[in-house]
Each structure stands twice: as C-alpha cells, then as structure tokens.
PDB file of C-alpha atoms in Angstrom:
ATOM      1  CA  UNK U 640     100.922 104.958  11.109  1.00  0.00           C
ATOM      2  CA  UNK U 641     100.233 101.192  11.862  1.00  0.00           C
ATOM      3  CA  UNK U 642     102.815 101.415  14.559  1.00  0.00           C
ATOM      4  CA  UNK U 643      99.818 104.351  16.250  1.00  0.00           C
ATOM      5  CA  UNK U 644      96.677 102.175  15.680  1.00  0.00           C
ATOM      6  CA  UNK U 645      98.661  99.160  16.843  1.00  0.00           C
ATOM      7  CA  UNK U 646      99.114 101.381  20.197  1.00  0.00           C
ATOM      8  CA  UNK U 647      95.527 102.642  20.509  1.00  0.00           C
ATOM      9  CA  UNK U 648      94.496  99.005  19.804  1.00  0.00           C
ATOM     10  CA  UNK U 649      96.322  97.422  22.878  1.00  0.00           C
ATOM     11  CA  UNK U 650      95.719 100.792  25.007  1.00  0.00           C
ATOM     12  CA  UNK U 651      92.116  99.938  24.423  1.00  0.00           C
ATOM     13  CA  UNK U 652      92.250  96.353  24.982  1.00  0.00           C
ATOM     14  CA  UNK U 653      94.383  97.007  28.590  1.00  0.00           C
ATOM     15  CA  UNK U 654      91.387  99.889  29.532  1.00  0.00           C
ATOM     16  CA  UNK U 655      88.250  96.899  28.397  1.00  0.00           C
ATOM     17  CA  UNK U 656      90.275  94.227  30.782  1.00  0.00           C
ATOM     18  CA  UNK U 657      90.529  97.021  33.500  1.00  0.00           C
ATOM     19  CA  UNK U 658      86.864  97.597  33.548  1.00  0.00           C
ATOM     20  CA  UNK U 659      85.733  93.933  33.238  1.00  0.00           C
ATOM     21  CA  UNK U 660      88.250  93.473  36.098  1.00  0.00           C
ATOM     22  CA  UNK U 661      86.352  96.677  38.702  1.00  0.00           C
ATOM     23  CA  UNK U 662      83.164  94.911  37.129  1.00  0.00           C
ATOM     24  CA  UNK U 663      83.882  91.818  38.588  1.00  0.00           C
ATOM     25  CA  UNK U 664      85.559  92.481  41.721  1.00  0.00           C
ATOM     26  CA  UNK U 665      82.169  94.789  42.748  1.00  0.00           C
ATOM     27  CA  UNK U 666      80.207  92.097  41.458  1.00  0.00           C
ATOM     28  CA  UNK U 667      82.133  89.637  43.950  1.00  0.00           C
ATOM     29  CA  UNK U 668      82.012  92.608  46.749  1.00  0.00           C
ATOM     30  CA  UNK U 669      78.480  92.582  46.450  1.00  0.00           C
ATOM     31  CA  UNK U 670      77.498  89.332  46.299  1.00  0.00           C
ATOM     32  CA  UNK U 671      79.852  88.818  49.494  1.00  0.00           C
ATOM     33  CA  UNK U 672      77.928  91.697  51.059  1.00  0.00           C
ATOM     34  CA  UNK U 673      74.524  90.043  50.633  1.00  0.00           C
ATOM     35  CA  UNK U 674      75.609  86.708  51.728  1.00  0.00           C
ATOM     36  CA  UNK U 675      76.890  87.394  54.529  1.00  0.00           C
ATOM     37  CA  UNK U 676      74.094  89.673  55.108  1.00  0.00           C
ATOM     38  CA  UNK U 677      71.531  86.809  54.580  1.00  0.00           C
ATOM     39  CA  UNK U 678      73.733  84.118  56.793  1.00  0.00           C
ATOM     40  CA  UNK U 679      73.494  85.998  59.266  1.00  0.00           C
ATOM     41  CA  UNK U 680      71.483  84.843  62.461  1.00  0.00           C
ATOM     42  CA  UNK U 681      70.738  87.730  64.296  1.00  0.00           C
ATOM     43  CA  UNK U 682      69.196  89.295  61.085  1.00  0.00           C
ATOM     44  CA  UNK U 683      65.634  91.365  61.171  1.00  0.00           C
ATOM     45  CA  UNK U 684      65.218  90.360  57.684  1.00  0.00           C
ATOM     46  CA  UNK U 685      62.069  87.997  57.553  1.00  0.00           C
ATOM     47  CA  UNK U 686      62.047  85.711  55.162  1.00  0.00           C
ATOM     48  CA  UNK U 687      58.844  85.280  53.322  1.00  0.00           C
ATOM     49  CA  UNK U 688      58.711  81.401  52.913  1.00  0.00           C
ATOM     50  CA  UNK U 689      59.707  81.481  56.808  1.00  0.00           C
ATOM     51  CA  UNK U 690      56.642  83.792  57.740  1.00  0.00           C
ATOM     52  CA  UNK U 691      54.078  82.054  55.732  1.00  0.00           C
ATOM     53  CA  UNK U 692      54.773  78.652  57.475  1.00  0.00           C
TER      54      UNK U 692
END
C-alpha cells in the first residue's frame, strides 16, 4: 500500500513539473512574441507617449 501512494505521489509531482515547465516555456514564447513585435521598426503600432509629443 505505501509502495502505491509513494507512486501516485511522484507520478503527481513529475505531471506539476510538466505543467509549470509548458507554463513557462509559453510564457517565454510569448513574451518573445511581443518583444520582438514591439522592437520592431517598421511597426503600425503607435505608441501613445510617441503620439502625444
């Protein structure tokens, strides 16, 4: 019996590391996205401290 929950225990841990890991790595995909969105030179996006001066 402690042999099962010892199993389910670890099997749990590995699944919470997997999803902090996808969490993390999208989080890093997206924030890469946006940069280089925003560095960008050719961009349409206006920025609003640039348009009110």
């Amino acid at each position: 019996m402690s042999d099962q929950s010892n199993q389910r225990a670890s099997g749990a841990f590995v699944f919470n590391n997997i999803v902090r890991f996808l969490f993390a790595a999208s989080l890093l995909i997206v924030m890469s996205a946006i940069y280089q969105h925003d560095s960008d030179g050719g961009s349409h996006y206006i920025h609003p401290r640039r348009a009110m001066q």
